[in-house]
Amino acid sequence: QAVVTQEPSLTVSPGGTVTLTCGSSTGGVTSGHYPYWFQQKPGQAPRTLIYDTSNKHSWTPARFSGSLLGGKAALTLLGAQAEDEAAYYCLLSYGGTNWVFGGGTKLTVL
Amino acid sequence: EVQVVESGGGLVQPGRSLRLSCTTSGFTFGEHFVSWFRQAPGKGLEWVGFLASNIHGGTREYAASVKGRFSISRDDSRSIAFLQMNSLKTEDTAVYFCTCGNKLDFWGQGILVTVSS
């Protein structure tokens, strides 16, 4: 079973920029892992922000973007707002038959 | 308005079965994948399995932790999906989320399943 790694916690200043990353124990993350990014606030269901590395849903704020960076999937938040404080999870697909989540990053806007 | 609502959760003894329902509206259910995820109390997210739409071949895949015990099905005529959970273990205790959409578009609010004697 592959292990997907994320930063346990990050802090960003209001208006600042932060990049969350998502790595794989099996090697570099590629578009073939179809990376997803989810936002989850306390007591709420997750919300899908990014799919297939960099595609956004209609509800995804423009300040969020997805990419591949240095062998990892990355979620960049440009111009952080207080409402962005949440847990962020990445999800990678392995062969289309096994999906594995990272442990999540708790993002603090402070 | 899109709605995805899970039901059927509750307290169940180890070894017993439970069936969760995922009732949907506001979109063309039959064209979309159904996926189930879970989140143990205070923990991260875990993929449980998915069922593709019939137009995508109706493929089913499950996580190793539930394979052979859990089964996903769907009734496109009623826009509803099911997660049949058999031989439940205490480690299956979690909030279960139903998600519909080919890109994990629409999430339900989740339903708590507690496996305990």
mmCIF file of C-alpha atoms in Angstrom:
data_model
loop_
_atom_site.group_PDB
_atom_site.id
_atom_site.type_symbol
_atom_site.label_atom_id
_atom_site.label_comp_id
_atom_site.label_asym_id
_atom_site.label_seq_id
_atom_site.Cartn_x
_atom_site.Cartn_y
_atom_site.Cartn_z
ATOM 1 C CA GLN A 1 0.000 0.000 0.000
ATOM 2 C CA ALA A 2 1.435 3.339 -1.051
ATOM 3 C CA VAL A 3 1.831 6.075 1.537
ATOM 4 C CA VAL A 4 0.865 9.633 0.597
ATOM 5 C CA THR A 5 2.566 12.380 2.576
ATOM 6 C CA GLN A 6 1.474 15.923 3.357
ATOM 7 C CA GLU A 7 2.750 18.603 5.706
ATOM 8 C CA PRO A 8 0.891 18.105 9.017
ATOM 9 C CA SER A 9 0.417 21.815 9.515
ATOM 10 C CA LEU A 10 1.176 25.140 7.859
ATOM 11 C CA THR A 11 0.544 28.757 8.784
ATOM 12 C CA VAL A 12 -0.045 31.627 6.377
ATOM 13 C CA SER A 13 -0.648 35.308 6.994
ATOM 14 C CA PRO A 14 -3.830 36.907 5.700
ATOM 15 C CA GLY A 15 -3.166 37.945 2.112
ATOM 16 C CA GLY A 16 -0.128 35.720 1.950
ATOM 17 C CA THR A 17 0.768 32.803 -0.281
ATOM 18 C CA VAL A 18 1.264 29.193 0.768
ATOM 19 C CA THR A 19 1.919 25.934 -1.082
ATOM 20 C CA LEU A 20 0.794 22.577 0.241
ATOM 21 C CA THR A 21 2.438 19.476 -1.194
ATOM 22 C CA CYS A 22 1.491 15.839 -1.672
ATOM 23 C CA GLY A 23 4.148 13.168 -2.152
ATOM 24 C CA SER A 24 4.063 9.451 -2.848
ATOM 25 C CA SER A 25 6.177 6.681 -1.313
ATOM 26 C CA THR A 26 6.288 4.944 -4.696
ATOM 27 C CA GLY A 27 8.143 7.787 -6.398
ATOM 28 C CA GLY A 28 7.282 11.039 -8.124
ATOM 29 C CA VAL A 29 3.677 12.128 -8.400
ATOM 30 C CA THR A 30 2.571 12.503 -12.009
ATOM 31 C CA SER A 31 -0.595 13.457 -13.833
ATOM 32 C CA GLY A 32 -1.264 9.715 -14.016
ATOM 33 C CA HIS A 33 -2.056 9.794 -10.302
ATOM 34 C CA TYR A 34 -4.929 12.194 -11.118
ATOM 35 C CA PRO A 35 -4.296 14.270 -7.962
ATOM 36 C CA TYR A 36 -7.284 15.657 -6.116
ATOM 37 C CA TRP A 37 -7.391 18.308 -3.411
ATOM 38 C CA PHE A 38 -10.163 18.654 -0.810
ATOM 39 C CA GLN A 39 -10.950 21.265 1.792
ATOM 40 C CA GLN A 40 -12.622 20.252 5.045
ATOM 41 C CA LYS A 41 -13.724 22.632 7.772
ATOM 42 C CA PRO A 42 -14.518 21.361 11.279
ATOM 43 C CA GLY A 43 -17.830 19.551 11.462
ATOM 44 C CA GLN A 44 -18.370 19.732 7.706
ATOM 45 C CA ALA A 45 -18.104 17.350 4.794
ATOM 46 C CA PRO A 46 -15.093 17.718 2.526
ATOM 47 C CA ARG A 47 -15.390 19.844 -0.596
ATOM 48 C CA THR A 48 -13.538 18.997 -3.784
ATOM 49 C CA LEU A 49 -11.381 21.939 -4.889
ATOM 50 C CA ILE A 50 -9.065 20.478 -7.546
ATOM 51 C CA TYR A 51 -9.211 17.359 -9.726
ATOM 52 C CA ASP A 52 -6.802 15.844 -12.230
ATOM 53 C CA THR A 53 -3.846 17.909 -10.956
ATOM 54 C CA SER A 54 -5.053 21.393 -11.820
ATOM 55 C CA ASN A 55 -8.714 21.478 -12.838
ATOM 56 C CA LYS A 56 -11.145 23.485 -10.768
ATOM 57 C CA HIS A 57 -14.825 22.992 -10.075
ATOM 58 C CA SER A 58 -17.152 25.925 -10.568
ATOM 59 C CA TRP A 59 -17.174 26.574 -6.827
ATOM 60 C CA THR A 60 -13.398 26.595 -6.416
ATOM 61 C CA PRO A 61 -12.176 30.082 -5.506
ATOM 62 C CA ALA A 62 -9.781 31.501 -8.091
ATOM 63 C CA ARG A 63 -7.087 31.962 -5.436
ATOM 64 C CA PHE A 64 -6.568 28.184 -5.302
ATOM 65 C CA SER A 65 -4.524 26.431 -7.975
ATOM 66 C CA GLY A 66 -3.128 22.942 -8.443
ATOM 67 C CA SER A 67 0.091 21.835 -10.097
ATOM 68 C CA LEU A 68 2.965 19.360 -10.098
ATOM 69 C CA LEU A 69 6.043 20.677 -8.361
ATOM 70 C CA GLY A 70 9.324 18.875 -7.762
ATOM 71 C CA GLY A 71 7.829 15.399 -8.056
ATOM 72 C CA LYS A 72 4.848 16.211 -5.876
ATOM 73 C CA ALA A 73 1.333 17.461 -6.368
ATOM 74 C CA ALA A 74 0.915 20.972 -5.053
ATOM 75 C CA LEU A 75 -1.956 23.196 -3.977
ATOM 76 C CA THR A 76 -1.128 26.900 -3.964
ATOM 77 C CA LEU A 77 -3.229 29.491 -2.197
ATOM 78 C CA LEU A 78 -2.564 33.016 -3.383
ATOM 79 C CA GLY A 79 -3.990 35.712 -1.156
ATOM 80 C CA ALA A 80 -5.126 33.691 1.864
ATOM 81 C CA GLN A 81 -8.324 34.672 3.628
ATOM 82 C CA ALA A 82 -9.543 33.823 7.100
ATOM 83 C CA GLU A 83 -12.195 31.535 5.601
ATOM 84 C CA ASP A 84 -9.448 29.368 4.086
ATOM 85 C CA GLU A 85 -8.484 28.061 7.506
ATOM 86 C CA ALA A 86 -9.249 24.343 7.214
ATOM 87 C CA ALA A 87 -7.780 20.885 6.724
ATOM 88 C CA TYR A 88 -6.671 20.091 3.199
ATOM 89 C CA TYR A 89 -6.382 16.547 1.906
ATOM 90 C CA CYS A 90 -4.847 15.242 -1.279
ATOM 91 C CA LEU A 91 -5.909 12.018 -2.965
ATOM 92 C CA LEU A 92 -3.881 9.993 -5.442
ATOM 93 C CA SER A 93 -5.039 7.221 -7.742
ATOM 94 C CA TYR A 94 -2.824 4.155 -8.147
ATOM 95 C CA GLY A 95 -3.676 2.250 -11.297
ATOM 96 C CA GLY A 96 -7.245 3.492 -11.188
ATOM 97 C CA THR A 97 -8.164 0.788 -8.721
ATOM 98 C CA ASN A 98 -6.723 2.105 -5.492
ATOM 99 C CA TRP A 99 -7.101 5.605 -4.142
ATOM 100 C CA VAL A 100 -4.991 6.773 -1.217
ATOM 101 C CA PHE A 101 -5.360 9.929 0.844
ATOM 102 C CA GLY A 102 -2.612 11.903 2.422
ATOM 103 C CA GLY A 103 -2.835 12.503 6.138
ATOM 104 C CA GLY A 104 -4.025 16.060 5.616
ATOM 105 C CA THR A 105 -2.569 19.513 6.238
ATOM 106 C CA LYS A 106 -4.092 21.762 8.864
ATOM 107 C CA LEU A 107 -3.815 25.289 7.474
ATOM 108 C CA THR A 108 -3.922 28.185 9.902
ATOM 109 C CA VAL A 109 -4.459 31.730 8.660
ATOM 110 C CA LEU A 110 -2.847 33.966 11.243
ATOM 111 C CA GLU B 1 -30.246 22.339 -6.340
ATOM 112 C CA VAL B 2 -27.993 19.317 -5.942
ATOM 113 C CA GLN B 3 -28.649 17.209 -2.873
ATOM 114 C CA VAL B 4 -26.815 14.125 -1.620
ATOM 115 C CA VAL B 5 -28.108 12.662 1.624
ATOM 116 C CA GLU B 6 -26.829 9.592 3.447
ATOM 117 C CA SER B 7 -29.030 7.569 5.773
ATOM 118 C CA GLY B 8 -29.091 4.237 7.567
ATOM 119 C CA GLY B 9 -26.246 4.744 9.997
ATOM 120 C CA GLY B 10 -26.238 3.988 13.693
ATOM 121 C CA LEU B 11 -24.910 1.594 16.312
ATOM 122 C CA VAL B 12 -24.259 -2.007 15.277
ATOM 123 C CA GLN B 13 -22.534 -4.925 16.947
ATOM 124 C CA PRO B 14 -19.304 -6.400 15.559
ATOM 125 C CA GLY B 15 -19.948 -9.093 12.985
ATOM 126 C CA ARG B 16 -23.343 -7.703 12.017
ATOM 127 C CA SER B 17 -24.435 -5.949 8.822
ATOM 128 C CA LEU B 18 -25.668 -2.488 7.939
ATOM 129 C CA ARG B 19 -26.800 -0.871 4.707
ATOM 130 C CA LEU B 20 -26.295 2.810 4.041
ATOM 131 C CA SER B 21 -28.365 4.671 1.470
ATOM 132 C CA CYS B 22 -27.356 7.702 -0.573
ATOM 133 C CA THR B 23 -30.366 9.574 -1.909
ATOM 134 C CA THR B 24 -29.718 12.185 -4.560
ATOM 135 C CA SER B 25 -31.493 14.853 -6.582
ATOM 136 C CA GLY B 26 -30.719 17.817 -8.785
ATOM 137 C CA PHE B 27 -28.471 16.099 -11.312
ATOM 138 C CA THR B 28 -28.510 13.168 -13.727
ATOM 139 C CA PHE B 29 -27.527 10.451 -11.266
ATOM 140 C CA GLY B 30 -27.239 7.677 -13.814
ATOM 141 C CA GLU B 31 -24.397 9.410 -15.658
ATOM 142 C CA HIS B 32 -22.118 9.666 -12.651
ATOM 143 C CA PHE B 33 -19.767 7.586 -10.543
ATOM 144 C CA VAL B 34 -20.731 6.912 -6.932
ATOM 145 C CA SER B 35 -17.923 6.811 -4.386
ATOM 146 C CA TRP B 36 -17.917 6.179 -0.674
ATOM 147 C CA PHE B 37 -15.384 7.563 1.769
ATOM 148 C CA ARG B 38 -15.095 7.395 5.534
ATOM 149 C CA GLN B 39 -13.471 9.278 8.365
ATOM 150 C CA ALA B 40 -12.825 7.708 11.743
ATOM 151 C CA PRO B 41 -13.336 10.061 14.705
ATOM 152 C CA GLY B 42 -10.560 12.644 14.771
ATOM 153 C CA LYS B 43 -8.764 11.031 11.834
ATOM 154 C CA GLY B 44 -8.223 11.662 8.149
ATOM 155 C CA LEU B 45 -10.178 10.576 5.118
ATOM 156 C CA GLU B 46 -10.143 7.043 3.721
ATOM 157 C CA TRP B 47 -11.440 5.871 0.365
ATOM 158 C CA VAL B 48 -13.886 2.954 0.665
ATOM 159 C CA GLY B 49 -14.834 2.223 -2.928
ATOM 160 C CA PHE B 50 -16.546 3.361 -6.093
ATOM 161 C CA LEU B 51 -19.111 2.189 -8.613
ATOM 162 C CA ALA B 52 -18.938 3.589 -12.112
ATOM 163 C CA SER B 53 -22.029 4.520 -14.057
ATOM 164 C CA ASN B 54 -23.377 1.980 -16.496
ATOM 165 C CA ILE B 55 -22.196 4.112 -19.408
ATOM 166 C CA HIS B 56 -18.706 3.874 -17.907
ATOM 167 C CA GLY B 57 -18.943 0.105 -17.638
ATOM 168 C CA GLY B 58 -20.320 -0.213 -14.112
ATOM 169 C CA THR B 59 -16.876 -1.051 -12.708
ATOM 170 C CA ARG B 60 -16.577 -1.554 -8.950
ATOM 171 C CA GLU B 61 -13.384 -1.131 -6.941
ATOM 172 C CA TYR B 62 -12.860 -1.336 -3.200
ATOM 173 C CA ALA B 63 -10.159 -0.524 -0.703
ATOM 174 C CA ALA B 64 -8.274 -3.536 0.610
ATOM 175 C CA SER B 65 -9.587 -2.872 4.117
ATOM 176 C CA VAL B 66 -13.195 -3.507 3.047
ATOM 177 C CA LYS B 67 -12.875 -5.774 0.016
ATOM 178 C CA GLY B 68 -15.024 -8.877 0.365
ATOM 179 C CA ARG B 69 -17.083 -7.307 3.154
ATOM 180 C CA PHE B 70 -18.516 -4.133 1.612
ATOM 181 C CA SER B 71 -20.482 -3.792 -1.615
ATOM 182 C CA ILE B 72 -21.717 -0.744 -3.517
ATOM 183 C CA SER B 73 -24.832 -0.822 -5.672
ATOM 184 C CA ARG B 74 -27.090 1.692 -7.348
ATOM 185 C CA ASP B 75 -30.668 2.113 -8.527
ATOM 186 C CA ASP B 76 -30.553 4.670 -11.308
ATOM 187 C CA SER B 77 -34.349 4.710 -11.626
ATOM 188 C CA ARG B 78 -34.568 6.135 -8.095
ATOM 189 C CA SER B 79 -31.287 8.111 -8.124
ATOM 190 C CA ILE B 80 -30.074 6.249 -5.082
ATOM 191 C CA ALA B 81 -26.952 4.310 -4.163
ATOM 192 C CA PHE B 82 -26.211 1.848 -1.396
ATOM 193 C CA LEU B 83 -23.255 0.693 0.658
ATOM 194 C CA GLN B 84 -23.838 -2.791 2.043
ATOM 195 C CA MET B 85 -21.492 -3.433 4.939
ATOM 196 C CA ASN B 86 -21.128 -6.999 6.224
ATOM 197 C CA SER B 87 -18.968 -8.581 8.931
ATOM 198 C CA LEU B 88 -18.468 -5.188 10.526
ATOM 199 C CA LYS B 89 -15.449 -4.592 12.735
ATOM 200 C CA THR B 90 -14.849 -2.012 15.440
ATOM 201 C CA GLU B 91 -12.318 -0.339 13.136
ATOM 202 C CA ASP B 92 -15.134 0.366 10.662
ATOM 203 C CA THR B 93 -16.458 2.985 13.073
ATOM 204 C CA ALA B 94 -16.488 6.246 11.129
ATOM 205 C CA VAL B 95 -18.527 8.914 9.431
ATOM 206 C CA TYR B 96 -19.333 7.616 5.966
ATOM 207 C CA PHE B 97 -19.627 10.032 3.061
ATOM 208 C CA CYS B 98 -21.318 9.383 -0.277
ATOM 209 C CA THR B 99 -19.952 11.301 -3.236
ATOM 210 C CA CYS B 100 -21.447 11.517 -6.691
ATOM 211 C CA GLY B 101 -19.871 12.854 -9.840
ATOM 212 C CA ASN B 102 -17.180 11.802 -12.233
ATOM 213 C CA LYS B 103 -14.798 14.211 -10.504
ATOM 214 C CA LEU B 104 -16.046 13.701 -6.934
ATOM 215 C CA ASP B 105 -18.313 16.691 -7.447
ATOM 216 C CA PHE B 106 -21.086 16.333 -4.896
ATOM 217 C CA TRP B 107 -20.653 15.254 -1.289
ATOM 218 C CA GLY B 108 -23.250 14.266 1.257
ATOM 219 C CA GLN B 109 -23.068 15.544 4.823
ATOM 220 C CA GLY B 110 -22.007 12.130 6.129
ATOM 221 C CA ILE B 111 -23.557 9.557 8.420
ATOM 222 C CA LEU B 112 -22.056 8.056 11.557
ATOM 223 C CA VAL B 113 -21.627 4.301 11.848
ATOM 224 C CA THR B 114 -20.542 3.000 15.239
ATOM 225 C CA VAL B 115 -19.482 -0.628 15.556
ATOM 226 C CA SER B 116 -19.416 -1.631 19.181
ATOM 227 C CA SER B 117 -20.668 -4.335 21.490
#
